Amino acid sequence: DVKVTQSSRYLVKRTGEKVFLECVQDMDHENMFWYRQDPGLGLRLIYFSYDVKMKEKGDIPEGYSVSREKKERFSLILESASTNQTSMYLCASSLWGSVYGYTFGSGTRLTVV
Amino acid sequence: GIQVEQSPPDLILQEGANSTLRCNFSDSVNNLQWFHQNPWGQLINLFYIPSGTKQNGRLSATTVATERYSLLYISSSQTTDSGVYFCAVDADYKLSFGAGTTVTVRA
């Protein structure tokens, strides 16, 4: 089974800090995604990547950046954390053109105080 | 982008009851998936169903692509079915999610 591993389950950071959320997948998937989940809003796409060093903005990229230096790793960066970025962050990966869909990590619950 | 609407937002069931969750989407899609998010936050893919009907145990799903909706059926519900069910559609290789239906099954 594909595994998508997120480095932290819970994270508490201070306003203004630079925050890194890490995601690693072990099945050579081309596509990787970062979503945030908020009550009543479902999952919203922040950024995604189709290949190493490639990135595309999703629906809510403001305040975030990403890095994909290796195929298996996709990092989400909050340059200056704010309280409105308190949320659950979910990473996912998928094989290009796969009919089997996406695999998600177990999420990182980030609290910015 | 594509709009995805799920109904109802919340559902409370007695164990053993049947239920239907609905997902409407605003445009043609390549892919539609149903996910279950368990109380620990893990999203599990239930069905990949861009069209037609599929069944997996007590769960089944039907997508009518021409009318832009999908239905998820839960039969003989169990407490382990509790959680949030998401519908997600893919028109350009990235998933757009609905807001989810929170299902609570009471013993």
PDB file of C-alpha atoms in Angstrom:
ATOM      1  CA  ASP A   1       0.000   0.000   0.000  1.00  0.00           C
ATOM      2  CA  VAL A   2       1.074   3.553  -0.702  1.00  0.00           C
ATOM      3  CA  LYS A   3       2.061   5.396   2.378  1.00  0.00           C
ATOM      4  CA  VAL A   4       1.885   9.138   2.742  1.00  0.00           C
ATOM      5  CA  THR A   5       3.596  10.278   5.911  1.00  0.00           C
ATOM      6  CA  GLN A   6       3.266  13.706   7.467  1.00  0.00           C
ATOM      7  CA  SER A   7       6.028  14.583   9.867  1.00  0.00           C
ATOM      8  CA  SER A   8       3.926  15.963  12.728  1.00  0.00           C
ATOM      9  CA  ARG A   9       0.474  15.078  14.021  1.00  0.00           C
ATOM     10  CA  TYR A  10       0.110  18.181  16.180  1.00  0.00           C
ATOM     11  CA  LEU A  11       2.032  21.432  15.978  1.00  0.00           C
ATOM     12  CA  VAL A  12       1.777  24.666  17.978  1.00  0.00           C
ATOM     13  CA  LYS A  13       3.542  27.745  16.624  1.00  0.00           C
ATOM     14  CA  ARG A  14       3.637  31.438  17.452  1.00  0.00           C
ATOM     15  CA  THR A  15       2.374  34.219  15.215  1.00  0.00           C
ATOM     16  CA  GLY A  16       5.106  35.363  12.846  1.00  0.00           C
ATOM     17  CA  GLU A  17       7.101  32.132  12.953  1.00  0.00           C
ATOM     18  CA  LYS A  18       8.187  30.382   9.771  1.00  0.00           C
ATOM     19  CA  VAL A  19       6.583  26.941   9.725  1.00  0.00           C
ATOM     20  CA  PHE A  20       7.501  23.886   7.661  1.00  0.00           C
ATOM     21  CA  LEU A  21       5.095  20.991   7.160  1.00  0.00           C
ATOM     22  CA  GLU A  22       6.693  17.931   5.609  1.00  0.00           C
ATOM     23  CA  CYS A  23       5.113  15.171   3.560  1.00  0.00           C
ATOM     24  CA  VAL A  24       6.789  12.040   2.197  1.00  0.00           C
ATOM     25  CA  GLN A  25       5.306   9.346  -0.047  1.00  0.00           C
ATOM     26  CA  ASP A  26       6.922   6.005  -0.768  1.00  0.00           C
ATOM     27  CA  MET A  27       5.440   4.852  -4.085  1.00  0.00           C
ATOM     28  CA  ASP A  28       7.041   7.056  -6.708  1.00  0.00           C
ATOM     29  CA  HIS A  29       3.895   9.106  -7.327  1.00  0.00           C
ATOM     30  CA  GLU A  30       4.264  12.069  -9.666  1.00  0.00           C
ATOM     31  CA  ASN A  31       1.497  14.186  -8.126  1.00  0.00           C
ATOM     32  CA  MET A  32       1.470  15.622  -4.643  1.00  0.00           C
ATOM     33  CA  PHE A  33      -1.019  17.992  -3.025  1.00  0.00           C
ATOM     34  CA  TRP A  34      -1.518  20.112   0.070  1.00  0.00           C
ATOM     35  CA  TYR A  35      -5.017  20.768   1.393  1.00  0.00           C
ATOM     36  CA  ARG A  36      -6.343  22.495   4.460  1.00  0.00           C
ATOM     37  CA  GLN A  37      -9.520  21.325   6.166  1.00  0.00           C
ATOM     38  CA  ASP A  38     -11.808  23.628   8.114  1.00  0.00           C
ATOM     39  CA  PRO A  39     -15.237  22.841   9.600  1.00  0.00           C
ATOM     40  CA  GLY A  40     -18.062  23.466   7.149  1.00  0.00           C
ATOM     41  CA  LEU A  41     -15.656  24.159   4.279  1.00  0.00           C
ATOM     42  CA  GLY A  42     -14.368  20.700   3.436  1.00  0.00           C
ATOM     43  CA  LEU A  43     -10.878  20.404   2.012  1.00  0.00           C
ATOM     44  CA  ARG A  44      -9.450  23.269   0.019  1.00  0.00           C
ATOM     45  CA  LEU A  45      -6.432  22.930  -2.249  1.00  0.00           C
ATOM     46  CA  ILE A  46      -3.462  25.132  -1.351  1.00  0.00           C
ATOM     47  CA  TYR A  47      -0.751  23.987  -3.792  1.00  0.00           C
ATOM     48  CA  PHE A  48       0.053  20.968  -5.894  1.00  0.00           C
ATOM     49  CA  SER A  49       2.988  19.603  -7.838  1.00  0.00           C
ATOM     50  CA  TYR A  50       3.171  17.363 -10.906  1.00  0.00           C
ATOM     51  CA  ASP A  51       6.898  16.790 -10.812  1.00  0.00           C
ATOM     52  CA  VAL A  52      10.102  17.691  -9.060  1.00  0.00           C
ATOM     53  CA  LYS A  53      10.652  21.459  -8.870  1.00  0.00           C
ATOM     54  CA  MET A  54       7.231  22.085 -10.374  1.00  0.00           C
ATOM     55  CA  LYS A  55       4.412  23.727  -8.431  1.00  0.00           C
ATOM     56  CA  GLU A  56       0.992  25.107  -9.183  1.00  0.00           C
ATOM     57  CA  LYS A  57      -1.275  27.305  -7.094  1.00  0.00           C
ATOM     58  CA  GLY A  58      -4.493  25.828  -5.875  1.00  0.00           C
ATOM     59  CA  ASP A  59      -7.565  27.681  -4.682  1.00  0.00           C
ATOM     60  CA  ILE A  60      -6.109  29.320  -1.558  1.00  0.00           C
ATOM     61  CA  PRO A  61      -2.329  29.831  -1.983  1.00  0.00           C
ATOM     62  CA  GLU A  62      -2.070  33.172  -0.192  1.00  0.00           C
ATOM     63  CA  GLY A  63       0.291  33.046   2.775  1.00  0.00           C
ATOM     64  CA  TYR A  64       1.804  29.723   1.726  1.00  0.00           C
ATOM     65  CA  SER A  65       4.638  28.463  -0.442  1.00  0.00           C
ATOM     66  CA  VAL A  66       5.854  24.972  -1.305  1.00  0.00           C
ATOM     67  CA  SER A  67       9.031  23.127  -2.173  1.00  0.00           C
ATOM     68  CA  ARG A  68       9.575  19.907  -4.065  1.00  0.00           C
ATOM     69  CA  GLU A  69      13.254  19.142  -4.431  1.00  0.00           C
ATOM     70  CA  LYS A  70      12.811  15.356  -4.514  1.00  0.00           C
ATOM     71  CA  LYS A  71      10.008  13.319  -6.008  1.00  0.00           C
ATOM     72  CA  GLU A  72       8.994  11.736  -2.724  1.00  0.00           C
ATOM     73  CA  ARG A  73       8.917  14.915  -0.597  1.00  0.00           C
ATOM     74  CA  PHE A  74       6.577  17.904  -0.747  1.00  0.00           C
ATOM     75  CA  SER A  75       6.924  20.654   1.839  1.00  0.00           C
ATOM     76  CA  LEU A  76       4.392  23.324   2.751  1.00  0.00           C
ATOM     77  CA  ILE A  77       5.847  26.564   4.120  1.00  0.00           C
ATOM     78  CA  LEU A  78       4.052  29.240   6.092  1.00  0.00           C
ATOM     79  CA  GLU A  79       6.406  32.197   5.707  1.00  0.00           C
ATOM     80  CA  SER A  80       4.943  34.130   8.650  1.00  0.00           C
ATOM     81  CA  ALA A  81       2.302  32.150  10.497  1.00  0.00           C
ATOM     82  CA  SER A  82      -0.937  33.882  11.402  1.00  0.00           C
ATOM     83  CA  THR A  83      -3.828  32.796  13.612  1.00  0.00           C
ATOM     84  CA  ASN A  84      -6.116  32.371  10.585  1.00  0.00           C
ATOM     85  CA  GLN A  85      -3.801  29.589   9.410  1.00  0.00           C
ATOM     86  CA  THR A  86      -4.810  27.453  12.386  1.00  0.00           C
ATOM     87  CA  SER A  87      -6.236  24.392  10.655  1.00  0.00           C
ATOM     88  CA  MET A  88      -5.838  20.729   9.764  1.00  0.00           C
ATOM     89  CA  TYR A  89      -3.389  20.266   6.902  1.00  0.00           C
ATOM     90  CA  LEU A  90      -3.588  17.171   4.718  1.00  0.00           C
ATOM     91  CA  CYS A  91      -1.061  15.974   2.169  1.00  0.00           C
ATOM     92  CA  ALA A  92      -1.974  13.618  -0.668  1.00  0.00           C
ATOM     93  CA  SER A  93      -0.285  11.896  -3.568  1.00  0.00           C
ATOM     94  CA  SER A  94      -1.443  10.211  -6.740  1.00  0.00           C
ATOM     95  CA  LEU A  95      -0.013   8.461  -9.749  1.00  0.00           C
ATOM     96  CA  TRP A  96      -0.282  10.405 -12.987  1.00  0.00           C
ATOM     97  CA  GLY A  97      -3.383   9.243 -14.848  1.00  0.00           C
ATOM     98  CA  SER A  98      -4.184   6.625 -12.216  1.00  0.00           C
ATOM     99  CA  VAL A  99      -7.747   5.415 -11.922  1.00  0.00           C
ATOM    100  CA  TYR A 100      -7.177   4.413  -8.320  1.00  0.00           C
ATOM    101  CA  GLY A 101      -7.386   7.867  -6.909  1.00  0.00           C
ATOM    102  CA  TYR A 102      -5.578   9.651  -4.202  1.00  0.00           C
ATOM    103  CA  THR A 103      -3.891   8.579  -0.968  1.00  0.00           C
ATOM    104  CA  PHE A 104      -3.893  10.944   1.982  1.00  0.00           C
ATOM    105  CA  GLY A 105      -1.628  11.325   4.959  1.00  0.00           C
ATOM    106  CA  SER A 106      -3.134  11.368   8.431  1.00  0.00           C
ATOM    107  CA  GLY A 107      -2.927  15.144   8.731  1.00  0.00           C
ATOM    108  CA  THR A 108      -1.150  17.787  10.797  1.00  0.00           C
ATOM    109  CA  ARG A 109      -3.260  19.851  13.160  1.00  0.00           C
ATOM    110  CA  LEU A 110      -1.553  23.242  13.331  1.00  0.00           C
ATOM    111  CA  THR A 111      -2.417  25.792  15.982  1.00  0.00           C
ATOM    112  CA  VAL A 112      -0.983  29.301  15.664  1.00  0.00           C
ATOM    113  CA  VAL A 113      -1.102  31.297  18.900  1.00  0.00           C
TER     114      VAL A 113
ATOM    115  CA  GLY B   1     -13.725  26.066 -10.629  1.00  0.00           C
ATOM    116  CA  ILE B   2     -16.163  23.224 -10.148  1.00  0.00           C
ATOM    117  CA  GLN B   3     -18.656  23.601  -7.314  1.00  0.00           C
ATOM    118  CA  VAL B   4     -19.435  20.537  -5.203  1.00  0.00           C
ATOM    119  CA  GLU B   5     -22.433  20.494  -2.892  1.00  0.00           C
ATOM    120  CA  GLN B   6     -23.198  17.733  -0.415  1.00  0.00           C
ATOM    121  CA  SER B   7     -26.392  17.069   1.469  1.00  0.00           C
ATOM    122  CA  PRO B   8     -27.400  16.730   4.176  1.00  0.00           C
ATOM    123  CA  PRO B   9     -24.660  18.444   6.199  1.00  0.00           C
ATOM    124  CA  ASP B  10     -25.406  16.280   9.228  1.00  0.00           C
ATOM    125  CA  LEU B  11     -27.067  12.900   9.665  1.00  0.00           C
ATOM    126  CA  ILE B  12     -27.891  11.057  12.874  1.00  0.00           C
ATOM    127  CA  LEU B  13     -28.785   7.398  12.508  1.00  0.00           C
ATOM    128  CA  GLN B  14     -29.823   4.594  14.768  1.00  0.00           C
ATOM    129  CA  GLU B  15     -27.686   1.506  14.339  1.00  0.00           C
ATOM    130  CA  GLY B  16     -29.161  -0.702  11.638  1.00  0.00           C
ATOM    131  CA  ALA B  17     -30.773   2.136   9.691  1.00  0.00           C
ATOM    132  CA  ASN B  18     -30.192   2.867   6.008  1.00  0.00           C
ATOM    133  CA  SER B  19     -29.260   6.274   4.597  1.00  0.00           C
ATOM    134  CA  THR B  20     -28.464   8.127   1.390  1.00  0.00           C
ATOM    135  CA  LEU B  21     -25.916  10.912   0.980  1.00  0.00           C
ATOM    136  CA  ARG B  22     -26.013  13.136  -2.071  1.00  0.00           C
ATOM    137  CA  CYS B  23     -23.332  15.002  -4.029  1.00  0.00           C
ATOM    138  CA  ASN B  24     -24.139  17.525  -6.774  1.00  0.00           C
ATOM    139  CA  PHE B  25     -21.437  18.981  -8.996  1.00  0.00           C
ATOM    140  CA  SER B  26     -21.539  21.898 -11.389  1.00  0.00           C
ATOM    141  CA  ASP B  27     -19.643  20.679 -14.464  1.00  0.00           C
ATOM    142  CA  SER B  28     -18.410  17.591 -16.313  1.00  0.00           C
ATOM    143  CA  VAL B  29     -15.780  15.638 -14.436  1.00  0.00           C
ATOM    144  CA  ASN B  30     -13.179  12.984 -15.192  1.00  0.00           C
ATOM    145  CA  ASN B  31     -13.292  11.419 -11.799  1.00  0.00           C
ATOM    146  CA  LEU B  32     -15.514  11.326  -8.732  1.00  0.00           C
ATOM    147  CA  GLN B  33     -14.505   9.795  -5.447  1.00  0.00           C
ATOM    148  CA  TRP B  34     -16.158   9.217  -2.103  1.00  0.00           C
ATOM    149  CA  PHE B  35     -14.025   9.339   1.029  1.00  0.00           C
ATOM    150  CA  HIS B  36     -14.681   8.513   4.659  1.00  0.00           C
ATOM    151  CA  GLN B  37     -12.791  10.454   7.306  1.00  0.00           C
ATOM    152  CA  ASN B  38     -12.608   8.525  10.540  1.00  0.00           C
ATOM    153  CA  PRO B  39     -12.593  10.160  13.979  1.00  0.00           C
ATOM    154  CA  TRP B  40      -8.757  10.165  13.915  1.00  0.00           C
ATOM    155  CA  GLY B  41      -8.706  12.284  10.775  1.00  0.00           C
ATOM    156  CA  GLN B  42      -7.591   9.647   8.270  1.00  0.00           C
ATOM    157  CA  LEU B  43      -9.241   9.930   4.859  1.00  0.00           C
ATOM    158  CA  ILE B  44     -10.025   6.570   3.309  1.00  0.00           C
ATOM    159  CA  ASN B  45     -11.057   6.200  -0.312  1.00  0.00           C
ATOM    160  CA  LEU B  46     -14.376   4.370  -0.558  1.00  0.00           C
ATOM    161  CA  PHE B  47     -15.191   4.513  -4.243  1.00  0.00           C
ATOM    162  CA  TYR B  48     -13.761   5.773  -7.468  1.00  0.00           C
ATOM    163  CA  ILE B  49     -16.955   6.212  -9.468  1.00  0.00           C
ATOM    164  CA  PRO B  50     -17.042   8.664 -12.406  1.00  0.00           C
ATOM    165  CA  SER B  51     -20.202   6.916 -13.632  1.00  0.00           C
ATOM    166  CA  GLY B  52     -22.342   3.876 -12.945  1.00  0.00           C
ATOM    167  CA  THR B  53     -22.884   1.895  -9.769  1.00  0.00           C
ATOM    168  CA  LYS B  54     -20.476   0.114  -7.457  1.00  0.00           C
ATOM    169  CA  GLN B  55     -20.939  -1.858  -4.268  1.00  0.00           C
ATOM    170  CA  ASN B  56     -18.567  -2.710  -1.466  1.00  0.00           C
ATOM    171  CA  GLY B  57     -20.189  -4.604   1.376  1.00  0.00           C
ATOM    172  CA  ARG B  58     -22.820  -2.428   3.036  1.00  0.00           C
ATOM    173  CA  LEU B  59     -21.819   0.604   1.001  1.00  0.00           C
ATOM    174  CA  SER B  60     -22.775   1.346  -2.552  1.00  0.00           C
ATOM    175  CA  ALA B  61     -22.524   4.382  -4.811  1.00  0.00           C
ATOM    176  CA  THR B  62     -24.175   5.569  -7.980  1.00  0.00           C
ATOM    177  CA  THR B  63     -23.039   8.415 -10.216  1.00  0.00           C
ATOM    178  CA  VAL B  64     -25.239   9.841 -12.961  1.00  0.00           C
ATOM    179  CA  ALA B  65     -22.683  11.901 -14.832  1.00  0.00           C
ATOM    180  CA  THR B  66     -25.150  13.349 -17.339  1.00  0.00           C
ATOM    181  CA  GLU B  67     -27.208  14.805 -14.466  1.00  0.00           C
ATOM    182  CA  ARG B  68     -24.143  15.729 -12.398  1.00  0.00           C
ATOM    183  CA  TYR B  69     -24.877  13.964  -9.167  1.00  0.00           C
ATOM    184  CA  SER B  70     -23.718  11.007  -7.135  1.00  0.00           C
ATOM    185  CA  LEU B  71     -25.328   9.106  -4.275  1.00  0.00           C
ATOM    186  CA  LEU B  72     -23.700   7.111  -1.499  1.00  0.00           C
ATOM    187  CA  TYR B  73     -25.862   4.493   0.209  1.00  0.00           C
ATOM    188  CA  ILE B  74     -25.139   3.122   3.654  1.00  0.00           C
ATOM    189  CA  SER B  75     -27.178   0.071   4.582  1.00  0.00           C
ATOM    190  CA  SER B  76     -27.548  -1.502   8.019  1.00  0.00           C
ATOM    191  CA  SER B  77     -25.398   1.244   9.527  1.00  0.00           C
ATOM    192  CA  GLN B  78     -22.944   0.464  12.307  1.00  0.00           C
ATOM    193  CA  THR B  79     -21.272   2.735  14.839  1.00  0.00           C
ATOM    194  CA  THR B  80     -18.017   2.329  12.924  1.00  0.00           C
ATOM    195  CA  ASP B  81     -19.655   4.127   9.994  1.00  0.00           C
ATOM    196  CA  SER B  82     -19.569   7.365  11.974  1.00  0.00           C
ATOM    197  CA  GLY B  83     -17.385  10.127  10.608  1.00  0.00           C
ATOM    198  CA  VAL B  84     -17.386  12.618   7.783  1.00  0.00           C
ATOM    199  CA  TYR B  85     -18.120  11.535   4.221  1.00  0.00           C
ATOM    200  CA  PHE B  86     -16.661  13.626   1.437  1.00  0.00           C
ATOM    201  CA  CYS B  87     -17.418  13.705  -2.223  1.00  0.00           C
ATOM    202  CA  ALA B  88     -14.568  14.946  -4.429  1.00  0.00           C
ATOM    203  CA  VAL B  89     -14.469  15.585  -8.161  1.00  0.00           C
ATOM    204  CA  ASP B  90     -11.598  15.895 -10.562  1.00  0.00           C
ATOM    205  CA  ALA B  91     -11.873  17.802 -13.840  1.00  0.00           C
ATOM    206  CA  ASP B  92      -8.224  18.737 -14.368  1.00  0.00           C
ATOM    207  CA  TYR B  93      -6.185  16.262 -12.317  1.00  0.00           C
ATOM    208  CA  LYS B  94      -6.813  17.890  -8.958  1.00  0.00           C
ATOM    209  CA  LEU B  95      -9.636  17.098  -6.564  1.00  0.00           C
ATOM    210  CA  SER B  96     -12.269  19.609  -5.483  1.00  0.00           C
ATOM    211  CA  PHE B  97     -14.125  18.598  -2.320  1.00  0.00           C
ATOM    212  CA  GLY B  98     -17.574  19.213  -0.996  1.00  0.00           C
ATOM    213  CA  ALA B  99     -18.076  20.388   2.573  1.00  0.00           C
ATOM    214  CA  GLY B 100     -18.897  16.865   3.725  1.00  0.00           C
ATOM    215  CA  THR B 101     -21.711  15.062   5.505  1.00  0.00           C
ATOM    216  CA  THR B 102     -21.119  14.290   9.169  1.00  0.00           C
ATOM    217  CA  VAL B 103     -22.687  10.943  10.029  1.00  0.00           C
ATOM    218  CA  THR B 104     -23.285   9.876  13.603  1.00  0.00           C
ATOM    219  CA  VAL B 105     -24.514   6.328  14.170  1.00  0.00           C
ATOM    220  CA  ARG B 106     -25.939   5.688  17.647  1.00  0.00           C
ATOM    221  CA  ALA B 107     -25.947   2.254  19.252  1.00  0.00           C
TER     222      ALA B 107
END
